[in-house]
Coordinates of N, CA and C in Angstrom, one line a residue:
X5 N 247.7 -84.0 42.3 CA 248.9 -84.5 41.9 C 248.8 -84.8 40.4
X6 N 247.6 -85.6 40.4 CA 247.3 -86.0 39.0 C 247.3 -84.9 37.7
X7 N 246.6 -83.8 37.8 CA 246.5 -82.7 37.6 C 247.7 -81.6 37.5
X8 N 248.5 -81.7 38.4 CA 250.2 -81.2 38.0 C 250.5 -82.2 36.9
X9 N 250.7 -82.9 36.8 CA 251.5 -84.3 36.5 C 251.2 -84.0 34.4
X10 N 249.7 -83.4 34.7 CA 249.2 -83.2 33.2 C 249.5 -81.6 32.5
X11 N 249.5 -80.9 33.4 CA 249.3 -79.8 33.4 C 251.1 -79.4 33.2
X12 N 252.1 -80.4 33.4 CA 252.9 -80.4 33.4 C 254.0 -80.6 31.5
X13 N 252.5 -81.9 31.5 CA 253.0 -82.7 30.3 C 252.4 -81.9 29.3
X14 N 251.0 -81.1 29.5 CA 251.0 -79.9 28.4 C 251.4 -78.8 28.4
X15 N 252.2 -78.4 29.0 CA 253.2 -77.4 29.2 C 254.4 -77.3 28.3
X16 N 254.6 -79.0 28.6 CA 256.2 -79.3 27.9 C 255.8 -79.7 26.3
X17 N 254.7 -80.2 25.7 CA 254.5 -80.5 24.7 C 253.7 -79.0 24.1
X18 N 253.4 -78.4 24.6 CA 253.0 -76.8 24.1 C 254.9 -76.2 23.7
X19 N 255.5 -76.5 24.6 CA 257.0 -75.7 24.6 C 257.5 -76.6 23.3
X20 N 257.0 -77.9 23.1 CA 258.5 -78.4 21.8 C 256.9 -77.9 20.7
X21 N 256.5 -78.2 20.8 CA 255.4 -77.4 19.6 C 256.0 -75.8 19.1
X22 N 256.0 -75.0 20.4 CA 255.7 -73.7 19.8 C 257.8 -73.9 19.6
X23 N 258.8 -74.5 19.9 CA 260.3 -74.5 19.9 C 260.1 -75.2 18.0
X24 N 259.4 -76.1 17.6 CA 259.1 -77.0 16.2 C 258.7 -75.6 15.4
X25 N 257.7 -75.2 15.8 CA 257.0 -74.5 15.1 C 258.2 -72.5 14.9
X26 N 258.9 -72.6 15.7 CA 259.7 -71.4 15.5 C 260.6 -71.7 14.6
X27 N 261.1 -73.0 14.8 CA 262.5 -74.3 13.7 C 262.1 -73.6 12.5
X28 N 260.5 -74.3 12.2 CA 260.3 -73.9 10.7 C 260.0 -72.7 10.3
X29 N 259.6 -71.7 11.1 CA 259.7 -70.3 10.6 C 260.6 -70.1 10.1
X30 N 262.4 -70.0 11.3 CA 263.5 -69.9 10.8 C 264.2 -70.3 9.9
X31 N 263.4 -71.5 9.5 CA 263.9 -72.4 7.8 C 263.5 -71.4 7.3
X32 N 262.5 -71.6 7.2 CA 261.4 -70.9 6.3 C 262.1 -69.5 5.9
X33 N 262.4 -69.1 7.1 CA 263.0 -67.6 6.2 C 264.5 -67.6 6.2
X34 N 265.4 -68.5 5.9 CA 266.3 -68.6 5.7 C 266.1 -69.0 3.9
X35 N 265.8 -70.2 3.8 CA 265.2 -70.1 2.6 C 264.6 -69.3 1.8
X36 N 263.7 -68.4 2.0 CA 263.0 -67.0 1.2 C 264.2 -66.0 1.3
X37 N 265.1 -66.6 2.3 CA 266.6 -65.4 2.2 C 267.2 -65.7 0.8
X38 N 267.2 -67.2 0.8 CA 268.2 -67.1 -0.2 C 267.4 -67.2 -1.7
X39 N 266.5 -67.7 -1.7 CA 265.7 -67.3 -2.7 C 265.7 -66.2 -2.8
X40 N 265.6 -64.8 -2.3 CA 265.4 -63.6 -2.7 C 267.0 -63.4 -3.4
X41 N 267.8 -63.5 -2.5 CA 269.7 -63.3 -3.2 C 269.9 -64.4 -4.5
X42 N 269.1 -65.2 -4.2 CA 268.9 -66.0 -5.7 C 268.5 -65.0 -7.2
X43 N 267.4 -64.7 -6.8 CA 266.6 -63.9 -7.8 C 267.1 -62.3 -7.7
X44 N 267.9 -61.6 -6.7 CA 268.7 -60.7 -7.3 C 269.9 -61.3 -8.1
X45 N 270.5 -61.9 -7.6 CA 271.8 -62.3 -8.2 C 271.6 -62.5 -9.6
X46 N 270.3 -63.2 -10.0 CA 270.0 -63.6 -11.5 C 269.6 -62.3 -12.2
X47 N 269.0 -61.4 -11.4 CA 268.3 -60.2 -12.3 C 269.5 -58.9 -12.6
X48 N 270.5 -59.0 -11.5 CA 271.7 -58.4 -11.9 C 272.3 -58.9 -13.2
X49 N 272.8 -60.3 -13.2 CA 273.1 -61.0 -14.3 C 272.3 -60.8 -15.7
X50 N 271.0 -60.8 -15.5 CA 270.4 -60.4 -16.7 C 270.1 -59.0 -17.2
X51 N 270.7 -58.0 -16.0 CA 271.0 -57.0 -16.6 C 272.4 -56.4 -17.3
X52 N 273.2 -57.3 -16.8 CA 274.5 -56.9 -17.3 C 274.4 -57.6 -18.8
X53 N 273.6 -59.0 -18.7 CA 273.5 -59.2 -20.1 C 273.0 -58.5 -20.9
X54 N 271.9 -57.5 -20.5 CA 270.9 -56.6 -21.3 C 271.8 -55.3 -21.7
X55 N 272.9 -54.9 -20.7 CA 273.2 -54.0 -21.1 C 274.9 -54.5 -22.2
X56 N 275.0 -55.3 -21.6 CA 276.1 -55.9 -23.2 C 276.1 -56.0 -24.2
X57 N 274.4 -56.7 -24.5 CA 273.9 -56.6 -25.5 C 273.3 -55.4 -26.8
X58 N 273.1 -54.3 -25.1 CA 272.6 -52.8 -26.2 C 274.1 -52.5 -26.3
X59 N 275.5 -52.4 -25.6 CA 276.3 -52.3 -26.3 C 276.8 -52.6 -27.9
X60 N 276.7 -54.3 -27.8 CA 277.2 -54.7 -29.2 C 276.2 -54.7 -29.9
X61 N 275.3 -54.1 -29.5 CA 273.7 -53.9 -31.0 C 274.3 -52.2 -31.3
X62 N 274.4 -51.7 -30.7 CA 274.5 -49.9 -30.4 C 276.3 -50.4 -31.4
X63 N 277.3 -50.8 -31.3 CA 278.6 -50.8 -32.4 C 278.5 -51.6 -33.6
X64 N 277.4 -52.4 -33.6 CA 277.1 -52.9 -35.1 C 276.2 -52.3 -35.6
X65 N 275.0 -51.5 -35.2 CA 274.4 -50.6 -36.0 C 275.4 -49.2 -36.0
X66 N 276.2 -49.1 -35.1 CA 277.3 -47.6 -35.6 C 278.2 -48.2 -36.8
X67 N 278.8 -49.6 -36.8 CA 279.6 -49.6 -38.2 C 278.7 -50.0 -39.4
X68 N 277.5 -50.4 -38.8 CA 276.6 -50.7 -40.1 C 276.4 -49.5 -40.8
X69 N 275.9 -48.4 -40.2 CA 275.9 -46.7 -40.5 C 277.2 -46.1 -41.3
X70 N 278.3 -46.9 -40.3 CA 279.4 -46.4 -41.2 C 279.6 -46.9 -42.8
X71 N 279.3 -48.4 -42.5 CA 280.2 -48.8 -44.0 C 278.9 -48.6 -44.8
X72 N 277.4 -48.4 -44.5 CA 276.4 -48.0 -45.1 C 276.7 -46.1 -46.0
X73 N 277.1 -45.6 -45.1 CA 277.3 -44.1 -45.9 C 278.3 -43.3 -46.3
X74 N 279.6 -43.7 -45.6 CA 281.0 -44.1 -45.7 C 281.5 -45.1 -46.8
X75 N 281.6 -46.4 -46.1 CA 282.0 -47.0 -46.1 C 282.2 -47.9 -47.8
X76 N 283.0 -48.8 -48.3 CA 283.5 -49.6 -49.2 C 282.3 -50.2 -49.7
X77 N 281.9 -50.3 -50.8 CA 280.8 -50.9 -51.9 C 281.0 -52.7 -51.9
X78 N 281.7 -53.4 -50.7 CA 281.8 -54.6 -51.0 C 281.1 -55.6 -50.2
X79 N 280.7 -56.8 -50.4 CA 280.0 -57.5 -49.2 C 280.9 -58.1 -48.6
X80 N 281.8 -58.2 -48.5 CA 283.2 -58.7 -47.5 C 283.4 -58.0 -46.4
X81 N 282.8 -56.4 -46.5 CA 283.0 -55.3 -45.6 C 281.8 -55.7 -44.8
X82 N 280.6 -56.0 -45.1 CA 279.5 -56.6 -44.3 C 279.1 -57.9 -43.5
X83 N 280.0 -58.5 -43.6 CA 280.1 -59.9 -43.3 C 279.9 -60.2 -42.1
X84 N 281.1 -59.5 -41.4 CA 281.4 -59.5 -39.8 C 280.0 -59.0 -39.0
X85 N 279.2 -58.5 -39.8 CA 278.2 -58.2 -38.9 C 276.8 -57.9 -39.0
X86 N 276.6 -59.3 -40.7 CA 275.5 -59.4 -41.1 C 275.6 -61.2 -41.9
X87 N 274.6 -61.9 -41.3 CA 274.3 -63.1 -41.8 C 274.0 -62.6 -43.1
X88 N 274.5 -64.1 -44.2 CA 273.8 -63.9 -45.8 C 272.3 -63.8 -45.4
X89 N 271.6 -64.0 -44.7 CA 269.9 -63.9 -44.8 C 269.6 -62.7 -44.2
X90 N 270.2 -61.9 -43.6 CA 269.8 -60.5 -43.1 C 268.8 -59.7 -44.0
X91 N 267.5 -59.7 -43.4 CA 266.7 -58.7 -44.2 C 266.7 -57.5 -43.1
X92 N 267.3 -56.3 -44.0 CA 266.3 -54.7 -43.4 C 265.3 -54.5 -44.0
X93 N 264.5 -53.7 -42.5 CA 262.8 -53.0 -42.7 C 263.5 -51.8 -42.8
X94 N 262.6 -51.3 -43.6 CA 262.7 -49.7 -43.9 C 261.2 -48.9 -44.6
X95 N 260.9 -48.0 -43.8 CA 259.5 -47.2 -44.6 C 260.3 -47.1 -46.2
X96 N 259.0 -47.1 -47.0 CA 259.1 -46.8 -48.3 C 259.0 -45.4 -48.2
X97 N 259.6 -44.3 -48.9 CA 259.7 -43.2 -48.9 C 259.7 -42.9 -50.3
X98 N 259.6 -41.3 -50.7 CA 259.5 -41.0 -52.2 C 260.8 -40.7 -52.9
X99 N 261.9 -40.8 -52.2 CA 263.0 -39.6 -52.0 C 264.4 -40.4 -52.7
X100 N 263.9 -42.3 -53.3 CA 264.6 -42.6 -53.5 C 264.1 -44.1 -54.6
X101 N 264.4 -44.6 -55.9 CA 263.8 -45.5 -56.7 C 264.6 -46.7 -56.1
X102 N 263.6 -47.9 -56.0 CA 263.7 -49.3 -55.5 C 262.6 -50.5 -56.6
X103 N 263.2 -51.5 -56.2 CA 262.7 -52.6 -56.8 C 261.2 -52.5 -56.1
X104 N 259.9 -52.9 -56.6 CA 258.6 -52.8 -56.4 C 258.7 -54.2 -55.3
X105 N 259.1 -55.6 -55.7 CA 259.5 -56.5 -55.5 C 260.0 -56.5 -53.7
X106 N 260.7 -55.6 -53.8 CA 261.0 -55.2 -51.8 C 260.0 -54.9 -51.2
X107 N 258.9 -54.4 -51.4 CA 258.0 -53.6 -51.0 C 256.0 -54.0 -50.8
X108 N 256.3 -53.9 -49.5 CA 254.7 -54.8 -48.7 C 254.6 -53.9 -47.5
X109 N 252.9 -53.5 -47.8 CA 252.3 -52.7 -46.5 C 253.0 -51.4 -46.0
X110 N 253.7 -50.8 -47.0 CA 254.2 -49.4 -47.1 C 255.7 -49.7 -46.2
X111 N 256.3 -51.3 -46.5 CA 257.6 -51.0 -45.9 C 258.6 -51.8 -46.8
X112 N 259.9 -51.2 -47.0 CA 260.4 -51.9 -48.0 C 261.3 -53.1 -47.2
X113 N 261.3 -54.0 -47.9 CA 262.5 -55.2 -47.3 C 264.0 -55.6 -48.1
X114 N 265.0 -55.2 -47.8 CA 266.5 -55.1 -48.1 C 266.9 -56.4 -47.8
X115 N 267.0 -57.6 -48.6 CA 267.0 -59.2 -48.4 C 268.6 -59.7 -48.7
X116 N 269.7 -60.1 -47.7 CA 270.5 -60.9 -48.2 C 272.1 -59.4 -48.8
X117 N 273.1 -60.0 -48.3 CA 274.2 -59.1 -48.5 C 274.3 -58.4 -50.2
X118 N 273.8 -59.0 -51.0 CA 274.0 -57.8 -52.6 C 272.9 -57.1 -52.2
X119 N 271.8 -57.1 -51.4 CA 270.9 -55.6 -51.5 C 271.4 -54.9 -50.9
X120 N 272.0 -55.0 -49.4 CA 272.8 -54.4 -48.7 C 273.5 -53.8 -49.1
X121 N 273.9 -53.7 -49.8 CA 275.6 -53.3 -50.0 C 274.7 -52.4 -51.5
X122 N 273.9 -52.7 -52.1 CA 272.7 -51.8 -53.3 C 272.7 -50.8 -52.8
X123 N 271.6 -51.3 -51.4 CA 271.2 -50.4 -50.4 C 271.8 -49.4 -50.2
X124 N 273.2 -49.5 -49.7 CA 274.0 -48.9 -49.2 C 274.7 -47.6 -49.8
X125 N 274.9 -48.1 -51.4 CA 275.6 -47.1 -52.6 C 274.3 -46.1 -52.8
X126 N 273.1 -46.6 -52.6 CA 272.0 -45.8 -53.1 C 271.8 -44.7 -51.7
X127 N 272.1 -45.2 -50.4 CA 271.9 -43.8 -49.9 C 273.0 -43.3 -49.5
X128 N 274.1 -43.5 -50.5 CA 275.3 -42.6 -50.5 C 275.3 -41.8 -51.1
X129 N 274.6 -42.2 -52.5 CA 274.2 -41.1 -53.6 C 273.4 -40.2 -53.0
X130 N 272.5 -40.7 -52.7 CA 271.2 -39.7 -51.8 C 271.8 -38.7 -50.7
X131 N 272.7 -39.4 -49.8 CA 273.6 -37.8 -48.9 C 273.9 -37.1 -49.5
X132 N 275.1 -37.9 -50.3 CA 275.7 -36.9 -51.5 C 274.8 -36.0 -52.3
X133 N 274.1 -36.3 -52.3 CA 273.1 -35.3 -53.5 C 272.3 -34.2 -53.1
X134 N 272.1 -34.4 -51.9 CA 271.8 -33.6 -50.4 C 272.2 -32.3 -50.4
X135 N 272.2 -30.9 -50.7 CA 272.8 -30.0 -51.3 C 274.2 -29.7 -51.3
X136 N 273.8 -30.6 -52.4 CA 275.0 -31.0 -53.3 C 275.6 -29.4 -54.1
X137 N 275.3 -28.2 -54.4 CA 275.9 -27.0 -54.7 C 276.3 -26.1 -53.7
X138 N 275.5 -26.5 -52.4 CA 275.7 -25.1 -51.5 C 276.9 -26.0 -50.3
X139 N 277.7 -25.4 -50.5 CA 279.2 -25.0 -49.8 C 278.4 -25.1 -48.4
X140 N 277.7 -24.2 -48.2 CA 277.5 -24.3 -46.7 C 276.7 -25.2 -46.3
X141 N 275.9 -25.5 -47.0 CA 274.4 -27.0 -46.6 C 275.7 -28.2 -46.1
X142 N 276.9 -28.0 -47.0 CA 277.9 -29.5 -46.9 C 278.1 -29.6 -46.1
X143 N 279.0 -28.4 -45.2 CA 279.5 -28.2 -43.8 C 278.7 -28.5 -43.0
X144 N 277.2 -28.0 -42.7 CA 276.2 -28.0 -41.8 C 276.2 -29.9 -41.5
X145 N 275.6 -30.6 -42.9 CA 275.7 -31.4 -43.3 C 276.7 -32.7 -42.4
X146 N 277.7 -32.0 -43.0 CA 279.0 -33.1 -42.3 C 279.0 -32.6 -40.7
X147 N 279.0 -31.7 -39.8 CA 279.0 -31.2 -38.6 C 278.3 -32.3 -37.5
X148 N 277.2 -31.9 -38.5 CA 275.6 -33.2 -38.0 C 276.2 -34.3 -37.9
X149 N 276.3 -34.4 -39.0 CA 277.1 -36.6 -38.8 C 278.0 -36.4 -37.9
X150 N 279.1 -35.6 -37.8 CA 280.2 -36.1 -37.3 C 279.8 -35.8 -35.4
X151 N 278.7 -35.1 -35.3 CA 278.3 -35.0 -33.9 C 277.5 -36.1 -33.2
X152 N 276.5 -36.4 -34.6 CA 276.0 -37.8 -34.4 C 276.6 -39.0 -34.3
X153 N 277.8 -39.1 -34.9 CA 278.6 -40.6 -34.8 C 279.9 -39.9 -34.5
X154 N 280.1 -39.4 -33.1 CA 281.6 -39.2 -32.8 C 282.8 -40.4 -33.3
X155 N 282.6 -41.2 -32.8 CA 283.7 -42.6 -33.6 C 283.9 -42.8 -34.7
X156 N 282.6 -41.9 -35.3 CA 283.1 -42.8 -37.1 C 284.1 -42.1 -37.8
X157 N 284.8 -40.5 -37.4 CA 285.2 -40.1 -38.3 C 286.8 -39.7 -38.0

C-alpha cells in the first residue's frame, strides 16, 4: 500500500514536471516566434530604407551629372543637393589642367560649391571639345548620353 501510495506521488510529480517543463518549451518558442518576426520585420524595414536611399543617391548623382555637363554655371543650381563643405574625389587624369593644391596620392579633391560649379564649366569644355569638328563623333556622342541618362534630356 505504502508503495502504491509513493509510486503514485511520483507519478503525479513526474506528470506536473514533464506538463512545467512542456509550459516552458511552448514559451520558449512562442517567444523565438516572435523574435524571429521581430527581426524580419526590421530587416524588411532596413531594406526598404536601403533601397530609398540608392533611389535618392541614384536622382542626386543623375541631376548632379546633369547640372555638372548641362546644366547653369551657378552655385544656387547646386545647393539643393550639395552642402557648402561637399568635397568630390576624383582620379587625377592628364586630359584636363587643375589647381596642384586639389591634389593628394593621385586623387584630386573638388572642396566646397565655387570648385563645383569650376569643376563643372571645366568638363563642359572638355565634352564639348570631344570631337569637336566631326559632325558624326557629336551625334555618336550625344546618342550615348542621352541612352545613359534617359531623364536628363
Amino acid at each position: 500500500q505504502h508503495s502504491k501510495s509513493r509510486n503514485r506521488e511520483h507519478a503525479r510529480s513526474t506528470r506536473l514536471r514533464k506538463k512545467a517543463y512542456v509550459s516552458k518549451l511552448e514559451e520558449l518558442v512562442e517567444q523565438l516566434t516572435q523574435q524571429k518576426a521581430q527581426a524580419e520585420q526590421h530587416e524588411l524595414v532596413q531594406k526598404q530604407r536601403e533601397e530609398e536611399g540608392k533611389k535618392v543617391r541614384f536622382n542626386v548623382l543623375t541631376t548632379f551629372l546633369r547640372l555638372t555637363i548641362l546644366g547653369p554655371t551657378s552655385e544656387q543650381s547646386y545647393m539643393p543637393l550639395l552642402t557648402p563643405n561637399f568635397v568630390l574625389t576624383s582620379p587625377v587624369t592628364p586630359f584636363r589642367s587643375f589647381s596642384r593644391h586639389q591634389c593628394c596620392d593621385g586623387l584630386r579633391f573638388v572642396k566646397g560649391l565655387p570648385e563645383v560649379v569650376e569643376e563643372g564649366c571645366s568638363i563642359r569644355v572638355m565634352v564639348a571639345e570631344i570631337g569637336k569638328h566631326n559632325l558624326k563623333w557629336k551625334l555618336v556622342r550625344l546618342q550615348k548620353f542621352c541612352r545613359a541618362f534617359p531623364g536628363l534630356m
